[in-house]
């Protein structure tokens, strides 16, 4: 994975819910820590699923993080110390102005790792992730296991009845599905 890159690059970790994005992110943060690269870890303020200042993966490992609600706050935090790397989790919750800042950082020798969903529960791309993938140097698209047919899953299916694009939830509201099972589920919901 870590061939020799220049210092400033953008790495993206994406995929549906339950695909192990946080585990992969934590693994990479740990490598940065071992390499003694000063790293700022950001989470959006909106995400209160688990405790506030940690990224916790499903296998229980955790990393300390800071919460920010917009690009301005991330800039302020990043400039507060001599960081050499910026990690952003759940990037789909930030607005697209963040892309320009991330690009600027990478151009200036900062390693940026962005993690988040690529599609919403209706399989509509999150613009920030779609555009970031296009300008990034490395993309890892993970798969989950489809809860219906057990094949590889690249979609998040919402099981609770609400139409909000952003609806925070876990296994109570979402399940991983493959393309075909996702489609079947959407058709069934329409009929109901
Ligand atoms: Zn399936």
Tab-separated table of C-alpha atoms and ligand atoms in Angstrom, residues 145-153 176-182 184, ligand 1:
chain	number	residue	atom	x	y	z
A	145	UNK	CA	-21.682	-8.207	2.692
A	146	UNK	CA	-25.248	-8.028	1.352
A	147	UNK	CA	-27.607	-8.832	4.190
A	148	UNK	CA	-30.054	-10.498	1.792
A	149	UNK	CA	-27.969	-12.643	-0.596
A	150	UNK	CA	-24.520	-12.553	1.115
A	151	UNK	CA	-22.731	-11.375	-2.050
A	152	UNK	CA	-20.451	-8.326	-2.005
A	153	UNK	CA	-22.417	-5.164	-1.214
A	176	UNK	CA	-25.621	-3.271	3.407
A	177	UNK	CA	-27.036	-4.562	0.131
A	178	UNK	CA	-25.739	-5.506	-3.290
A	179	UNK	CA	-27.021	-3.595	-6.311
A	180	UNK	CA	-29.757	-6.131	-7.130
A	181	UNK	CA	-31.124	-6.519	-3.602
A	182	UNK	CA	-31.003	-2.745	-3.143
A	184	UNK	CA	-35.640	-4.874	-5.131
B	1	LIG	ZN1	-27.791	-9.033	-2.452
